[in-house]
DNA sequence: ATAGAACCTAAAGTAACTATAGGTTCAAGC
DNA sequence: GCTTGAACCTATAGTTACTTTAGGTTCTAT
């Protein structure tokens, strides 16, 4: 019996991280995750650490972080010799970025909800739709 | 004197819609906006209708609608027999999507802030990182 | 031993633009 | 009328973060 609890194939890793095998290949190619050991035949073998790392990456991607930003975040993890001050500073910068993104999205949400609440959905034709009107905004200077 | 009030060049249109000339070229190429008439020399000439349409497209893009979704929205606008219920539905779906993203980001922000306040001086490794722990979600079946 | 699932590499395709190259036209100033 | 430079033209390549395709190899279960 193989030690399937501590070592698994790329397909299993993909399922664990909820992504495709090709995505893992891609991350390896760009150096976001390390090249794992292989079987005799060349199949990749992963461990829990890899799963955690990939999971982190995928969650960050879901949150719209760019690969470049994730590289930065992973520095927190990959360089444990960093002093606390540096880590703190980077985490704070990252938190500010996140806040900015939240603010942007709140704005977006409000715009969408405003449109929705002004529109009764029925009885309005396109010529008389608040959503269309809301989106057809002329710029101040070039009307 | 040219009729600059009703006809303008691509550069002017770009400014009106707050986008680049190349983006307009691109939209024309993919058929999102019609090919306008040209001058003798081949320069594109636009009218107010074009400006309105492009403005609508750009606003939708700002709201994270995909080009494909915008094609759908424009169908509703181009076919006056449609009611705006469809547009409302799409806006609602979009708003829900945005809310989900906000919730995730709030989570991440908390994780980052927690990390800042928990930082005591040692570095974090992959197995000992508050951010990773906060983001790592065990998959249901594959723990 | 063999079938088929899972894996491998390399290259091309996708969305929604952006950037570059190299040439043409237009409008203003002399 | 001529020149100059901004604005425009086309076509192609580059960007990000993957996904898809093609064609071949390995692994595992019967």
PDB file of C-alpha atoms in Angstrom, chain A:
ATOM      1  CA  UNK A   1       0.000   0.000   0.000  1.00  0.00           C
ATOM      2  CA  UNK A   2       1.343   3.384  -1.089  1.00  0.00           C
ATOM      3  CA  UNK A   3       1.619   6.234   1.340  1.00  0.00           C
ATOM      4  CA  UNK A   4      -1.336   7.977  -0.246  1.00  0.00           C
ATOM      5  CA  UNK A   5      -1.902  10.085   2.823  1.00  0.00           C
ATOM      6  CA  UNK A   6       1.341  12.024   2.416  1.00  0.00           C
ATOM      7  CA  UNK A   7       1.987  11.715  -1.307  1.00  0.00           C
ATOM      8  CA  UNK A   8      -0.475  12.140  -4.146  1.00  0.00           C
ATOM      9  CA  UNK A   9      -0.645  12.779  -7.856  1.00  0.00           C
ATOM     10  CA  UNK A  10      -1.343  15.997  -9.707  1.00  0.00           C
ATOM     11  CA  UNK A  11      -4.954  14.998 -10.291  1.00  0.00           C
ATOM     12  CA  UNK A  12      -5.552  14.679  -6.579  1.00  0.00           C
ATOM     13  CA  UNK A  13      -3.816  17.970  -5.935  1.00  0.00           C
ATOM     14  CA  UNK A  14      -5.981  19.626  -8.548  1.00  0.00           C
ATOM     15  CA  UNK A  15      -9.113  18.367  -6.817  1.00  0.00           C
ATOM     16  CA  UNK A  16      -7.822  19.475  -3.422  1.00  0.00           C
ATOM     17  CA  UNK A  17      -7.203  22.976  -4.712  1.00  0.00           C
ATOM     18  CA  UNK A  18     -10.248  23.068  -6.955  1.00  0.00           C
ATOM     19  CA  UNK A  19      -8.327  23.810 -10.131  1.00  0.00           C
ATOM     20  CA  UNK A  20      -7.208  22.090 -13.296  1.00  0.00           C
ATOM     21  CA  UNK A  21      -4.087  20.036 -13.813  1.00  0.00           C
ATOM     22  CA  UNK A  22      -2.992  22.426 -16.542  1.00  0.00           C
ATOM     23  CA  UNK A  23      -3.163  25.313 -14.114  1.00  0.00           C
ATOM     24  CA  UNK A  24      -0.726  23.483 -11.847  1.00  0.00           C
ATOM     25  CA  UNK A  25       1.573  22.867 -14.803  1.00  0.00           C
ATOM     26  CA  UNK A  26       1.367  26.556 -15.560  1.00  0.00           C
ATOM     27  CA  UNK A  27       2.160  27.620 -11.997  1.00  0.00           C
ATOM     28  CA  UNK A  28       5.145  25.324 -11.999  1.00  0.00           C
ATOM     29  CA  UNK A  29       6.338  26.728 -15.301  1.00  0.00           C
ATOM     30  CA  UNK A  30       6.242  30.317 -14.068  1.00  0.00           C
ATOM     31  CA  UNK A  31       7.911  29.300 -10.816  1.00  0.00           C
ATOM     32  CA  UNK A  32       5.001  30.004  -8.482  1.00  0.00           C
ATOM     33  CA  UNK A  33       5.182  26.480  -7.102  1.00  0.00           C
ATOM     34  CA  UNK A  34       8.290  24.278  -6.948  1.00  0.00           C
ATOM     35  CA  UNK A  35       8.889  21.327  -9.268  1.00  0.00           C
ATOM     36  CA  UNK A  36       7.974  18.308  -7.169  1.00  0.00           C
ATOM     37  CA  UNK A  37       9.755  14.944  -7.182  1.00  0.00           C
ATOM     38  CA  UNK A  38       8.647  12.477  -9.850  1.00  0.00           C
ATOM     39  CA  UNK A  39       7.921   8.784 -10.127  1.00  0.00           C
ATOM     40  CA  UNK A  40      10.182   6.582 -12.240  1.00  0.00           C
ATOM     41  CA  UNK A  41       7.886   7.236 -15.148  1.00  0.00           C
ATOM     42  CA  UNK A  42       7.882  10.981 -14.684  1.00  0.00           C
ATOM     43  CA  UNK A  43       4.588  11.602 -12.890  1.00  0.00           C
ATOM     44  CA  UNK A  44       4.638  14.400 -10.315  1.00  0.00           C
ATOM     45  CA  UNK A  45       4.275  13.555  -6.633  1.00  0.00           C
ATOM     46  CA  UNK A  46       2.962  16.091  -4.165  1.00  0.00           C
ATOM     47  CA  UNK A  47       2.779  16.461  -0.395  1.00  0.00           C
ATOM     48  CA  UNK A  48       0.588  18.434   2.013  1.00  0.00           C
ATOM     49  CA  UNK A  49       2.843  21.478   1.874  1.00  0.00           C
ATOM     50  CA  UNK A  50       2.216  21.741  -1.866  1.00  0.00           C
ATOM     51  CA  UNK A  51      -1.490  21.456  -1.306  1.00  0.00           C
ATOM     52  CA  UNK A  52      -1.463  24.260   1.225  1.00  0.00           C
ATOM     53  CA  UNK A  53       0.566  26.493  -1.023  1.00  0.00           C
ATOM     54  CA  UNK A  54      -1.623  25.886  -4.044  1.00  0.00           C
ATOM     55  CA  UNK A  55      -4.734  26.404  -1.983  1.00  0.00           C
ATOM     56  CA  UNK A  56      -3.415  29.729  -0.846  1.00  0.00           C
ATOM     57  CA  UNK A  57      -2.633  30.749  -4.406  1.00  0.00           C
ATOM     58  CA  UNK A  58      -6.047  29.732  -5.677  1.00  0.00           C
ATOM     59  CA  UNK A  59      -7.876  31.558  -2.905  1.00  0.00           C
ATOM     60  CA  UNK A  60      -5.883  34.683  -3.643  1.00  0.00           C
ATOM     61  CA  UNK A  61      -6.729  34.391  -7.335  1.00  0.00           C
ATOM     62  CA  UNK A  62     -10.397  34.089  -6.463  1.00  0.00           C
ATOM     63  CA  UNK A  63      -9.943  37.356  -4.633  1.00  0.00           C
ATOM     64  CA  UNK A  64      -8.595  38.956  -7.789  1.00  0.00           C
ATOM     65  CA  UNK A  65      -5.015  39.223  -6.658  1.00  0.00           C
ATOM     66  CA  UNK A  66      -2.669  39.181  -9.604  1.00  0.00           C
ATOM     67  CA  UNK A  67       0.024  36.554  -9.867  1.00  0.00           C
ATOM     68  CA  UNK A  68       2.506  39.330  -9.270  1.00  0.00           C
ATOM     69  CA  UNK A  69       0.800  40.258  -6.013  1.00  0.00           C
ATOM     70  CA  UNK A  70       0.680  36.641  -4.965  1.00  0.00           C
ATOM     71  CA  UNK A  71       4.417  36.423  -5.512  1.00  0.00           C
ATOM     72  CA  UNK A  72       4.693  39.260  -3.004  1.00  0.00           C
ATOM     73  CA  UNK A  73       2.387  37.549  -0.539  1.00  0.00           C
ATOM     74  CA  UNK A  74       4.309  34.314  -0.871  1.00  0.00           C
ATOM     75  CA  UNK A  75       7.446  36.130   0.155  1.00  0.00           C
ATOM     76  CA  UNK A  76       5.921  36.328   3.617  1.00  0.00           C
ATOM     77  CA  UNK A  77       5.822  32.583   3.560  1.00  0.00           C
ATOM     78  CA  UNK A  78       8.944  31.682   1.639  1.00  0.00           C
ATOM     79  CA  UNK A  79      11.349  33.856   3.545  1.00  0.00           C
ATOM     80  CA  UNK A  80      10.880  32.995   7.210  1.00  0.00           C
ATOM     81  CA  UNK A  81      14.013  34.923   8.129  1.00  0.00           C
ATOM     82  CA  UNK A  82      12.312  38.197   7.431  1.00  0.00           C
ATOM     83  CA  UNK A  83      12.087  40.370  10.468  1.00  0.00           C
ATOM     84  CA  UNK A  84       8.716  40.949  11.917  1.00  0.00           C
ATOM     85  CA  UNK A  85       8.823  44.617  11.043  1.00  0.00           C
ATOM     86  CA  UNK A  86       9.143  43.890   7.333  1.00  0.00           C
ATOM     87  CA  UNK A  87       6.403  41.327   7.405  1.00  0.00           C
ATOM     88  CA  UNK A  88       4.177  43.698   9.294  1.00  0.00           C
ATOM     89  CA  UNK A  89       4.818  46.487   6.830  1.00  0.00           C
ATOM     90  CA  UNK A  90       4.078  44.296   3.834  1.00  0.00           C
ATOM     91  CA  UNK A  91       0.942  42.916   5.433  1.00  0.00           C
ATOM     92  CA  UNK A  92      -0.257  46.431   6.142  1.00  0.00           C
ATOM     93  CA  UNK A  93       0.390  47.533   2.575  1.00  0.00           C
ATOM     94  CA  UNK A  94      -1.463  44.496   1.348  1.00  0.00           C
ATOM     95  CA  UNK A  95      -4.343  45.218   3.709  1.00  0.00           C
ATOM     96  CA  UNK A  96      -4.594  48.731   2.338  1.00  0.00           C
ATOM     97  CA  UNK A  97      -4.721  47.353  -1.214  1.00  0.00           C
ATOM     98  CA  UNK A  98      -7.481  45.044  -0.142  1.00  0.00           C
ATOM     99  CA  UNK A  99      -9.399  47.923   1.411  1.00  0.00           C
ATOM    100  CA  UNK A 100      -9.080  49.891  -1.816  1.00  0.00           C
ATOM    101  CA  UNK A 101     -10.467  46.959  -3.734  1.00  0.00           C
ATOM    102  CA  UNK A 102     -13.353  46.625  -1.289  1.00  0.00           C
ATOM    103  CA  UNK A 103     -14.155  50.311  -1.668  1.00  0.00           C
ATOM    104  CA  UNK A 104     -14.164  49.973  -5.456  1.00  0.00           C
ATOM    105  CA  UNK A 105     -16.444  47.002  -5.311  1.00  0.00           C
ATOM    106  CA  UNK A 106     -18.812  48.696  -2.866  1.00  0.00           C
ATOM    107  CA  UNK A 107     -19.097  51.508  -5.366  1.00  0.00           C
ATOM    108  CA  UNK A 108     -19.817  49.071  -8.134  1.00  0.00           C
ATOM    109  CA  UNK A 109     -22.391  47.239  -6.051  1.00  0.00           C
ATOM    110  CA  UNK A 110     -24.180  50.463  -5.222  1.00  0.00           C
ATOM    111  CA  UNK A 111     -24.321  51.430  -8.888  1.00  0.00           C
ATOM    112  CA  UNK A 112     -25.801  48.064  -9.771  1.00  0.00           C
ATOM    113  CA  UNK A 113     -28.285  48.034  -6.913  1.00  0.00           C
ATOM    114  CA  UNK A 114     -29.395  51.577  -7.648  1.00  0.00           C
ATOM    115  CA  UNK A 115     -30.150  50.530 -11.185  1.00  0.00           C
ATOM    116  CA  UNK A 116     -32.019  47.462 -10.068  1.00  0.00           C
ATOM    117  CA  UNK A 117     -34.166  49.284  -7.518  1.00  0.00           C
ATOM    118  CA  UNK A 118     -35.167  51.976 -10.001  1.00  0.00           C
ATOM    119  CA  UNK A 119     -36.333  49.417 -12.513  1.00  0.00           C
ATOM    120  CA  UNK A 120     -39.683  47.748 -12.070  1.00  0.00           C
ATOM    121  CA  UNK A 121     -38.726  45.105 -14.582  1.00  0.00           C
ATOM    122  CA  UNK A 122     -42.179  44.925 -16.116  1.00  0.00           C
ATOM    123  CA  UNK A 123     -44.026  47.571 -17.984  1.00  0.00           C
ATOM    124  CA  UNK A 124     -40.840  49.288 -19.050  1.00  0.00           C
ATOM    125  CA  UNK A 125     -39.697  49.099 -22.611  1.00  0.00           C
ATOM    126  CA  UNK A 126     -36.114  49.774 -23.616  1.00  0.00           C
ATOM    127  CA  UNK A 127     -37.036  53.362 -24.423  1.00  0.00           C
ATOM    128  CA  UNK A 128     -38.163  53.766 -20.860  1.00  0.00           C
ATOM    129  CA  UNK A 129     -35.727  51.683 -18.811  1.00  0.00           C
ATOM    130  CA  UNK A 130     -33.988  53.339 -15.850  1.00  0.00           C
ATOM    131  CA  UNK A 131     -31.044  50.989 -16.162  1.00  0.00           C
ATOM    132  CA  UNK A 132     -30.384  51.920 -19.741  1.00  0.00           C
ATOM    133  CA  UNK A 133     -30.854  55.570 -18.883  1.00  0.00           C
ATOM    134  CA  UNK A 134     -28.483  55.232 -15.958  1.00  0.00           C
ATOM    135  CA  UNK A 135     -25.814  53.760 -18.158  1.00  0.00           C
ATOM    136  CA  UNK A 136     -26.271  56.232 -20.981  1.00  0.00           C
ATOM    137  CA  UNK A 137     -24.593  59.027 -19.095  1.00  0.00           C
ATOM    138  CA  UNK A 138     -23.040  61.751 -21.192  1.00  0.00           C
ATOM    139  CA  UNK A 139     -19.664  63.004 -20.032  1.00  0.00           C
ATOM    140  CA  UNK A 140     -19.679  66.576 -18.646  1.00  0.00           C
ATOM    141  CA  UNK A 141     -17.435  68.247 -21.168  1.00  0.00           C
ATOM    142  CA  UNK A 142     -18.269  66.516 -24.398  1.00  0.00           C
ATOM    143  CA  UNK A 143     -22.049  66.290 -24.358  1.00  0.00           C
TER     144      UNK A 143
END
